[in-house]
């Protein structure tokens, strides 16, 4: 129950923070002498989308824990990746550069909301690790190795602390003062439930790499619906 509550809290934080941001923006727009109804409308639409996202996160987690039929779809992950990067960037108060090198022809069979949560966790962690870096660059790439789809997030941050190297994917392991240490353990649970694996290492040039491996759609090892 504790892990479930921590997970829900962690995953819902992002859409709730987004809703707060959009409400603040919409309030500012309302305070202007000349009402820009288009701006107000787009603020409300963004609030609606985030609330809908929160609902989908809850449903998806409930499905995962109750073992009910998972909602997997065969898809190319690129749109999920772009959207995850935009969502991870919301509310980030520093300049970061994101570079994408995505293969167009990769197909995986996944629950899109769950895999997107994994990507948001990885990209947000990358941003947070670069807070004190002179160069803040995240590169997100997808490619195929040994019949598996790989989604990799490389950053130019402080790298994985040596004492966390063996426990980074375990629950409640965090080096952040306000960290819950839940994101990576949830991410591993989700990826493994999809028949995949997740790994992390420090880059020779500095920073960390996180890599999600997923079976290609239709390949042996791919988890059917
Ligand atoms: P939290 O972000 O709440 O600490 P996570 O499970 O997402 O929880 O991450 C656990 C820990 O792993 C972090 O506290 C951090 O020390 C480390 N970590 C995660 N991503 C990175 C990264 N990109 N670079 C360096 N360390 C990282």
PDB file of C-alpha atoms and ligand atoms in Angstrom:
ATOM      1  CA  UNK A   1       0.000   0.000   0.000  1.00  0.00           C
ATOM      2  CA  UNK A   2       2.866   2.342   0.905  1.00  0.00           C
ATOM      3  CA  UNK A   3       4.587   1.759  -2.440  1.00  0.00           C
ATOM      4  CA  UNK A   4       1.288   2.156  -4.308  1.00  0.00           C
ATOM      5  CA  UNK A   5       0.526   5.447  -2.529  1.00  0.00           C
ATOM      6  CA  UNK A   6       4.052   6.736  -3.148  1.00  0.00           C
ATOM      7  CA  UNK A   7       3.804   5.767  -6.809  1.00  0.00           C
ATOM      8  CA  UNK A   8       0.461   7.462  -7.303  1.00  0.00           C
ATOM      9  CA  UNK A   9       1.712  10.575  -5.545  1.00  0.00           C
ATOM     10  CA  UNK A  10       4.834  10.653  -7.654  1.00  0.00           C
ATOM     11  CA  UNK A  11       3.132  10.083 -10.992  1.00  0.00           C
ATOM     12  CA  UNK A  12       0.292  12.512 -10.300  1.00  0.00           C
ATOM     13  CA  UNK A  13       2.700  15.253  -9.307  1.00  0.00           C
ATOM     14  CA  UNK A  14       3.476  16.096 -12.923  1.00  0.00           C
ATOM     15  CA  UNK A  15      -0.076  16.698 -14.247  1.00  0.00           C
ATOM     16  CA  UNK A  16      -1.035  18.484 -10.999  1.00  0.00           C
ATOM     17  CA  UNK A  17       1.990  20.790 -11.277  1.00  0.00           C
ATOM     18  CA  UNK A  18       1.055  21.420 -14.914  1.00  0.00           C
ATOM     19  CA  UNK A  19      -2.528  22.314 -13.890  1.00  0.00           C
ATOM     20  CA  UNK A  20      -1.185  24.820 -11.313  1.00  0.00           C
ATOM     21  CA  UNK A  21       1.048  26.389 -13.954  1.00  0.00           C
ATOM     22  CA  UNK A  22      -1.778  26.724 -16.466  1.00  0.00           C
ATOM     23  CA  UNK A  23      -4.154  28.143 -13.847  1.00  0.00           C
ATOM     24  CA  UNK A  24      -1.542  30.780 -12.925  1.00  0.00           C
ATOM     25  CA  UNK A  25      -1.073  31.629 -16.626  1.00  0.00           C
ATOM     26  CA  UNK A  26      -4.823  31.829 -17.202  1.00  0.00           C
ATOM     27  CA  UNK A  27      -5.228  34.113 -14.144  1.00  0.00           C
ATOM     28  CA  UNK A  28      -2.549  36.424 -15.560  1.00  0.00           C
ATOM     29  CA  UNK A  29      -4.380  36.481 -18.888  1.00  0.00           C
ATOM     30  CA  UNK A  30      -7.654  37.311 -17.068  1.00  0.00           C
ATOM     31  CA  UNK A  31      -6.025  40.229 -15.239  1.00  0.00           C
ATOM     32  CA  UNK A  32      -5.100  41.965 -18.496  1.00  0.00           C
ATOM     33  CA  UNK A  33      -7.314  44.934 -19.476  1.00  0.00           C
ATOM     34  CA  UNK A  34      -7.976  43.550 -22.953  1.00  0.00           C
ATOM     35  CA  UNK A  35      -9.292  39.985 -22.640  1.00  0.00           C
ATOM     36  CA  UNK A  36      -7.580  37.579 -25.049  1.00  0.00           C
ATOM     37  CA  UNK A  37     -10.254  34.888 -25.281  1.00  0.00           C
ATOM     38  CA  UNK A  38      -8.075  32.697 -27.487  1.00  0.00           C
ATOM     39  CA  UNK A  39      -5.333  32.671 -24.855  1.00  0.00           C
ATOM     40  CA  UNK A  40      -7.890  31.890 -22.142  1.00  0.00           C
ATOM     41  CA  UNK A  41      -9.364  29.118 -24.250  1.00  0.00           C
ATOM     42  CA  UNK A  42      -5.951  27.510 -24.842  1.00  0.00           C
ATOM     43  CA  UNK A  43      -5.152  27.757 -21.098  1.00  0.00           C
ATOM     44  CA  UNK A  44      -8.421  26.010 -20.248  1.00  0.00           C
ATOM     45  CA  UNK A  45      -7.795  23.352 -22.899  1.00  0.00           C
ATOM     46  CA  UNK A  46      -4.340  22.673 -21.409  1.00  0.00           C
ATOM     47  CA  UNK A  47      -5.882  22.360 -17.918  1.00  0.00           C
ATOM     48  CA  UNK A  48      -8.461  19.942 -19.287  1.00  0.00           C
ATOM     49  CA  UNK A  49      -5.761  17.845 -20.970  1.00  0.00           C
ATOM     50  CA  UNK A  50      -3.677  17.640 -17.795  1.00  0.00           C
ATOM     51  CA  UNK A  51      -6.723  16.650 -15.703  1.00  0.00           C
ATOM     52  CA  UNK A  52      -7.535  14.001 -18.288  1.00  0.00           C
ATOM     53  CA  UNK A  53      -3.935  12.805 -18.131  1.00  0.00           C
ATOM     54  CA  UNK A  54      -4.145  12.497 -14.335  1.00  0.00           C
ATOM     55  CA  UNK A  55      -7.272  10.360 -14.762  1.00  0.00           C
ATOM     56  CA  UNK A  56      -5.535   8.134 -17.298  1.00  0.00           C
ATOM     57  CA  UNK A  57      -2.514   7.701 -14.998  1.00  0.00           C
ATOM     58  CA  UNK A  58      -4.798   6.538 -12.178  1.00  0.00           C
ATOM     59  CA  UNK A  59      -6.688   4.140 -14.457  1.00  0.00           C
ATOM     60  CA  UNK A  60      -3.491   2.772 -15.934  1.00  0.00           C
ATOM     61  CA  UNK A  61      -1.932   2.160 -12.490  1.00  0.00           C
ATOM     62  CA  UNK A  62      -5.157   0.568 -11.278  1.00  0.00           C
ATOM     63  CA  UNK A  63      -5.161  -1.754 -14.286  1.00  0.00           C
ATOM     64  CA  UNK A  64      -1.525  -2.643 -13.667  1.00  0.00           C
ATOM     65  CA  UNK A  65      -2.045  -3.482  -9.987  1.00  0.00           C
ATOM     66  CA  UNK A  66      -5.385  -5.264 -10.390  1.00  0.00           C
ATOM     67  CA  UNK A  67      -4.003  -7.370 -13.229  1.00  0.00           C
ATOM     68  CA  UNK A  68      -6.912  -6.434 -15.492  1.00  0.00           C
ATOM     69  CA  UNK A  69      -6.417  -6.407 -19.253  1.00  0.00           C
ATOM     70  CA  UNK A  70      -3.677  -3.951 -20.113  1.00  0.00           C
ATOM     71  CA  UNK A  71      -4.319  -1.534 -22.910  1.00  0.00           C
ATOM     72  CA  UNK A  72      -1.431  -2.134 -25.247  1.00  0.00           C
ATOM     73  CA  UNK A  73      -1.175  -0.747 -28.738  1.00  0.00           C
ATOM     74  CA  UNK A  74       1.262  -1.326 -31.560  1.00  0.00           C
ATOM     75  CA  UNK A  75       2.880   2.039 -32.259  1.00  0.00           C
ATOM     76  CA  UNK A  76       5.958   3.987 -33.194  1.00  0.00           C
ATOM     77  CA  UNK A  77       7.118   5.617 -29.940  1.00  0.00           C
ATOM     78  CA  UNK A  78       8.281   8.945 -31.465  1.00  0.00           C
ATOM     79  CA  UNK A  79       5.139  11.021 -30.701  1.00  0.00           C
ATOM     80  CA  UNK A  80       5.152   9.677 -27.111  1.00  0.00           C
ATOM     81  CA  UNK A  81       8.801  10.697 -26.759  1.00  0.00           C
ATOM     82  CA  UNK A  82       8.259  14.242 -28.068  1.00  0.00           C
ATOM     83  CA  UNK A  83       5.229  14.725 -25.816  1.00  0.00           C
ATOM     84  CA  UNK A  84       7.088  13.290 -22.786  1.00  0.00           C
ATOM     85  CA  UNK A  85       9.926  15.799 -23.338  1.00  0.00           C
ATOM     86  CA  UNK A  86       7.427  18.705 -23.522  1.00  0.00           C
ATOM     87  CA  UNK A  87       5.665  17.508 -20.368  1.00  0.00           C
ATOM     88  CA  UNK A  88       8.974  17.040 -18.513  1.00  0.00           C
ATOM     89  CA  UNK A  89       9.980  20.564 -19.526  1.00  0.00           C
ATOM     90  CA  UNK A  90       6.843  22.154 -18.041  1.00  0.00           C
ATOM     91  CA  UNK A  91       7.743  24.128 -14.956  1.00  0.00           C
ATOM     92  CA  UNK A  92      11.506  23.658 -15.438  1.00  0.00           C
ATOM     93  CA  UNK A  93      13.092  26.988 -14.485  1.00  0.00           C
ATOM     94  CA  UNK A  94      16.344  26.660 -16.445  1.00  0.00           C
ATOM     95  CA  UNK A  95      17.460  26.594 -20.052  1.00  0.00           C
ATOM     96  CA  UNK A  96      17.992  23.087 -21.425  1.00  0.00           C
ATOM     97  CA  UNK A  97      18.586  21.822 -24.931  1.00  0.00           C
ATOM     98  CA  UNK A  98      16.883  18.622 -26.070  1.00  0.00           C
ATOM     99  CA  UNK A  99      18.101  16.808 -29.170  1.00  0.00           C
ATOM    100  CA  UNK A 100      16.167  13.983 -30.807  1.00  0.00           C
ATOM    101  CA  UNK A 101      17.530  11.243 -33.006  1.00  0.00           C
ATOM    102  CA  UNK A 102      14.537   8.980 -33.512  1.00  0.00           C
ATOM    103  CA  UNK A 103      14.114   6.082 -35.926  1.00  0.00           C
ATOM    104  CA  UNK A 104      10.887   6.311 -37.913  1.00  0.00           C
ATOM    105  CA  UNK A 105      10.379   2.608 -38.507  1.00  0.00           C
ATOM    106  CA  UNK A 106      10.390   1.123 -34.976  1.00  0.00           C
ATOM    107  CA  UNK A 107       7.171  -0.515 -33.764  1.00  0.00           C
ATOM    108  CA  UNK A 108       6.539  -1.665 -30.188  1.00  0.00           C
ATOM    109  CA  UNK A 109       3.420  -2.980 -28.445  1.00  0.00           C
ATOM    110  CA  UNK A 110       2.937  -0.889 -25.318  1.00  0.00           C
ATOM    111  CA  UNK A 111       0.508   0.810 -22.961  1.00  0.00           C
ATOM    112  CA  UNK A 112       1.251   4.359 -24.206  1.00  0.00           C
ATOM    113  CA  UNK A 113       0.426   6.148 -20.945  1.00  0.00           C
ATOM    114  CA  UNK A 114       2.694   3.842 -18.927  1.00  0.00           C
ATOM    115  CA  UNK A 115       5.645   4.041 -21.306  1.00  0.00           C
ATOM    116  CA  UNK A 116       5.217   7.799 -21.471  1.00  0.00           C
ATOM    117  CA  UNK A 117       5.402   7.939 -17.652  1.00  0.00           C
ATOM    118  CA  UNK A 118       8.728   6.080 -17.846  1.00  0.00           C
ATOM    119  CA  UNK A 119      10.039   8.579 -20.391  1.00  0.00           C
ATOM    120  CA  UNK A 120       8.859  11.582 -18.367  1.00  0.00           C
ATOM    121  CA  UNK A 121      10.640  10.159 -15.304  1.00  0.00           C
ATOM    122  CA  UNK A 122      13.893   9.655 -17.224  1.00  0.00           C
ATOM    123  CA  UNK A 123      13.818  13.067 -18.910  1.00  0.00           C
ATOM    124  CA  UNK A 124      12.886  14.926 -15.699  1.00  0.00           C
ATOM    125  CA  UNK A 125      15.710  13.162 -13.854  1.00  0.00           C
ATOM    126  CA  UNK A 126      18.096  14.156 -16.651  1.00  0.00           C
ATOM    127  CA  UNK A 127      17.053  17.812 -16.309  1.00  0.00           C
ATOM    128  CA  UNK A 128      17.426  17.693 -12.533  1.00  0.00           C
ATOM    129  CA  UNK A 129      20.889  16.121 -12.805  1.00  0.00           C
ATOM    130  CA  UNK A 130      22.014  19.023 -15.035  1.00  0.00           C
ATOM    131  CA  UNK A 131      20.865  21.826 -12.718  1.00  0.00           C
ATOM    132  CA  UNK A 132      24.443  22.822 -11.806  1.00  0.00           C
ATOM    133  CA  UNK A 133      26.030  21.912 -15.155  1.00  0.00           C
ATOM    134  CA  UNK A 134      27.525  24.560 -17.403  1.00  0.00           C
ATOM    135  CA  UNK A 135      26.235  22.600 -20.424  1.00  0.00           C
ATOM    136  CA  UNK A 136      22.675  21.291 -20.173  1.00  0.00           C
ATOM    137  CA  UNK A 137      22.001  18.939 -23.057  1.00  0.00           C
ATOM    138  CA  UNK A 138      19.709  15.945 -23.250  1.00  0.00           C
ATOM    139  CA  UNK A 139      19.872  13.658 -26.270  1.00  0.00           C
ATOM    140  CA  UNK A 140      17.043  11.208 -26.810  1.00  0.00           C
ATOM    141  CA  UNK A 141      17.590   8.487 -29.360  1.00  0.00           C
ATOM    142  CA  UNK A 142      15.858   5.329 -30.545  1.00  0.00           C
ATOM    143  CA  UNK A 143      17.413   2.453 -32.443  1.00  0.00           C
ATOM    144  CA  UNK A 144      17.258  -1.327 -32.812  1.00  0.00           C
ATOM    145  CA  UNK A 145      19.878  -3.682 -31.345  1.00  0.00           C
ATOM    146  CA  UNK A 146      19.618  -7.474 -31.277  1.00  0.00           C
ATOM    147  CA  UNK A 147      15.932  -7.477 -32.237  1.00  0.00           C
ATOM    148  CA  UNK A 148      15.045  -5.042 -29.461  1.00  0.00           C
ATOM    149  CA  UNK A 149      13.897  -1.447 -29.606  1.00  0.00           C
ATOM    150  CA  UNK A 150      16.054   0.831 -27.482  1.00  0.00           C
ATOM    151  CA  UNK A 151      15.043   4.246 -26.188  1.00  0.00           C
ATOM    152  CA  UNK A 152      17.999   6.069 -24.660  1.00  0.00           C
ATOM    153  CA  UNK A 153      18.238   9.306 -22.719  1.00  0.00           C
ATOM    154  CA  UNK A 154      21.751  10.794 -22.438  1.00  0.00           C
ATOM    155  CA  UNK A 155      22.410  13.839 -20.288  1.00  0.00           C
ATOM    156  CA  UNK A 156      25.315  16.122 -19.454  1.00  0.00           C
ATOM    157  CA  UNK A 157      24.624  16.192 -15.712  1.00  0.00           C
ATOM    158  CA  UNK A 158      26.546  15.120 -12.618  1.00  0.00           C
ATOM    159  CA  UNK A 159      26.318  11.421 -13.407  1.00  0.00           C
ATOM    160  CA  UNK A 160      25.123   8.597 -11.157  1.00  0.00           C
ATOM    161  CA  UNK A 161      26.645   8.756  -7.676  1.00  0.00           C
ATOM    162  CA  UNK A 162      28.947   5.730  -7.089  1.00  0.00           C
ATOM    163  CA  UNK A 163      27.017   4.660  -3.970  1.00  0.00           C
ATOM    164  CA  UNK A 164      23.766   4.450  -5.989  1.00  0.00           C
ATOM    165  CA  UNK A 165      25.135   2.433  -8.865  1.00  0.00           C
ATOM    166  CA  UNK A 166      23.733  -0.899  -7.627  1.00  0.00           C
ATOM    167  CA  UNK A 167      20.506   0.354  -6.075  1.00  0.00           C
ATOM    168  CA  UNK A 168      19.333   3.138  -8.377  1.00  0.00           C
ATOM    169  CA  UNK A 169      16.254   1.185  -9.560  1.00  0.00           C
ATOM    170  CA  UNK A 170      15.181   0.197  -6.051  1.00  0.00           C
ATOM    171  CA  UNK A 171      12.259   1.876  -4.268  1.00  0.00           C
ATOM    172  CA  UNK A 172      12.926   4.839  -2.010  1.00  0.00           C
ATOM    173  CA  UNK A 173      16.528   5.294  -3.179  1.00  0.00           C
ATOM    174  CA  UNK A 174      17.107   9.008  -3.733  1.00  0.00           C
ATOM    175  CA  UNK A 175      19.954  11.495  -3.484  1.00  0.00           C
ATOM    176  CA  UNK A 176      17.613  14.500  -3.644  1.00  0.00           C
ATOM    177  CA  UNK A 177      16.602  16.373  -0.484  1.00  0.00           C
ATOM    178  CA  UNK A 178      12.933  16.281  -1.565  1.00  0.00           C
ATOM    179  CA  UNK A 179      13.171  13.095  -3.658  1.00  0.00           C
ATOM    180  CA  UNK A 180      10.858  10.132  -3.090  1.00  0.00           C
ATOM    181  CA  UNK A 181      13.046   7.627  -4.926  1.00  0.00           C
ATOM    182  CA  UNK A 182      10.054   6.124  -6.669  1.00  0.00           C
ATOM    183  CA  UNK A 183      10.355   7.174 -10.322  1.00  0.00           C
ATOM    184  CA  UNK A 184      13.019   4.698 -11.410  1.00  0.00           C
ATOM    185  CA  UNK A 185      11.565   1.753  -9.517  1.00  0.00           C
ATOM    186  CA  UNK A 186       8.135   2.361 -11.074  1.00  0.00           C
ATOM    187  CA  UNK A 187       9.823   2.746 -14.441  1.00  0.00           C
ATOM    188  CA  UNK A 188      11.560  -0.614 -14.062  1.00  0.00           C
ATOM    189  CA  UNK A 189       8.283  -2.322 -13.025  1.00  0.00           C
ATOM    190  CA  UNK A 190       6.509  -0.896 -16.079  1.00  0.00           C
ATOM    191  CA  UNK A 191       9.284  -1.786 -18.525  1.00  0.00           C
ATOM    192  CA  UNK A 192       9.637  -5.331 -17.159  1.00  0.00           C
ATOM    193  CA  UNK A 193       5.845  -5.824 -17.359  1.00  0.00           C
ATOM    194  CA  UNK A 194       6.281  -5.065 -21.078  1.00  0.00           C
ATOM    195  CA  UNK A 195       8.884  -7.823 -21.404  1.00  0.00           C
ATOM    196  CA  UNK A 196      11.731  -5.297 -21.505  1.00  0.00           C
ATOM    197  CA  UNK A 197      14.585  -4.088 -19.338  1.00  0.00           C
ATOM    198  CA  UNK A 198      16.068  -0.804 -18.186  1.00  0.00           C
ATOM    199  CA  UNK A 199      19.709   0.010 -17.537  1.00  0.00           C
ATOM    200  CA  UNK A 200      21.859   2.989 -16.609  1.00  0.00           C
ATOM    201  CA  UNK A 201      25.514   3.920 -16.766  1.00  0.00           C
ATOM    202  CA  UNK A 202      27.775   6.931 -16.582  1.00  0.00           C
ATOM    203  CA  UNK A 203      29.102   8.344 -19.847  1.00  0.00           C
ATOM    204  CA  UNK A 204      32.798   8.753 -20.495  1.00  0.00           C
ATOM    205  CA  UNK A 205      32.192  12.361 -21.501  1.00  0.00           C
ATOM    206  CA  UNK A 206      30.329  13.046 -18.222  1.00  0.00           C
ATOM    207  CA  UNK A 207      26.637  12.692 -17.435  1.00  0.00           C
ATOM    208  CA  UNK A 208      24.464   9.604 -17.378  1.00  0.00           C
ATOM    209  CA  UNK A 209      22.677   7.392 -19.893  1.00  0.00           C
ATOM    210  CA  UNK A 210      19.439   5.544 -19.221  1.00  0.00           C
ATOM    211  CA  UNK A 211      18.283   2.953 -21.732  1.00  0.00           C
ATOM    212  CA  UNK A 212      14.900   1.249 -22.055  1.00  0.00           C
ATOM    213  CA  UNK A 213      14.903  -1.938 -24.119  1.00  0.00           C
ATOM    214  CA  UNK A 214      11.539  -3.201 -25.406  1.00  0.00           C
ATOM    215  CA  UNK A 215      10.686  -6.148 -27.620  1.00  0.00           C
ATOM    216  CA  UNK A 216       9.863  -5.093 -31.164  1.00  0.00           C
ATOM    217  CA  UNK A 217       6.189  -5.604 -32.023  1.00  0.00           C
ATOM    218  CA  UNK A 218       5.650  -9.111 -33.320  1.00  0.00           C
ATOM    219  CA  UNK A 219       9.100 -10.370 -32.216  1.00  0.00           C
ATOM    220  CA  UNK A 220       9.585 -13.358 -29.925  1.00  0.00           C
ATOM    221  CA  UNK A 221       9.430 -12.013 -26.369  1.00  0.00           C
ATOM    222  CA  UNK A 222       6.950  -9.316 -27.311  1.00  0.00           C
ATOM    223  CA  UNK A 223       4.135  -9.355 -24.746  1.00  0.00           C
ATOM    224  CA  UNK A 224       0.800  -9.839 -26.497  1.00  0.00           C
ATOM    225  CA  UNK A 225      -2.297  -7.837 -25.549  1.00  0.00           C
TER     226      UNK A 225
HETATM  227  P1  LIG B   1      13.983  10.730  -7.190  1.00  0.00           P
HETATM  228  O1  LIG B   1      14.052  11.496  -8.473  1.00  0.00           O
HETATM  229  O2  LIG B   1      12.760  11.026  -6.384  1.00  0.00           O
HETATM  230  O3  LIG B   1      15.232  10.793  -6.366  1.00  0.00           O
HETATM  231  P2  LIG B   1      14.252   8.347  -8.875  1.00  0.00           P
HETATM  232  O4  LIG B   1      13.884   6.931  -8.598  1.00  0.00           O
HETATM  233  O5  LIG B   1      13.688   8.943 -10.109  1.00  0.00           O
HETATM  234  O6  LIG B   1      13.799   9.170  -7.591  1.00  0.00           O
HETATM  235  O7  LIG B   1      15.829   8.486  -8.926  1.00  0.00           O
HETATM  236  C1  LIG B   1      16.615   7.902  -7.883  1.00  0.00           C
HETATM  237  C2  LIG B   1      17.983   8.539  -7.849  1.00  0.00           C
HETATM  238  O8  LIG B   1      18.717   8.159  -9.007  1.00  0.00           O
HETATM  239  C3  LIG B   1      18.023  10.061  -7.864  1.00  0.00           C
HETATM  240  O9  LIG B   1      17.837  10.612  -6.562  1.00  0.00           O
HETATM  241  C4  LIG B   1      19.404  10.344  -8.425  1.00  0.00           C
HETATM  242  O10 LIG B   1      20.390  10.261  -7.401  1.00  0.00           O
HETATM  243  C5  LIG B   1      19.641   9.164  -9.356  1.00  0.00           C
HETATM  244  N1  LIG B   1      19.445   9.544 -10.764  1.00  0.00           N
HETATM  245  C6  LIG B   1      18.329   9.372 -11.488  1.00  0.00           C
HETATM  246  N2  LIG B   1      18.481   9.868 -12.735  1.00  0.00           N
HETATM  247  C7  LIG B   1      19.748  10.367 -12.794  1.00  0.00           C
HETATM  248  C8  LIG B   1      20.525  11.014 -13.817  1.00  0.00           C
HETATM  249  N3  LIG B   1      20.023  11.247 -15.028  1.00  0.00           N
HETATM  250  N4  LIG B   1      21.794  11.356 -13.498  1.00  0.00           N
HETATM  251  C9  LIG B   1      22.320  11.118 -12.283  1.00  0.00           C
HETATM  252  N5  LIG B   1      21.639  10.518 -11.285  1.00  0.00           N
HETATM  253  C10 LIG B   1      20.368  10.149 -11.531  1.00  0.00           C
END
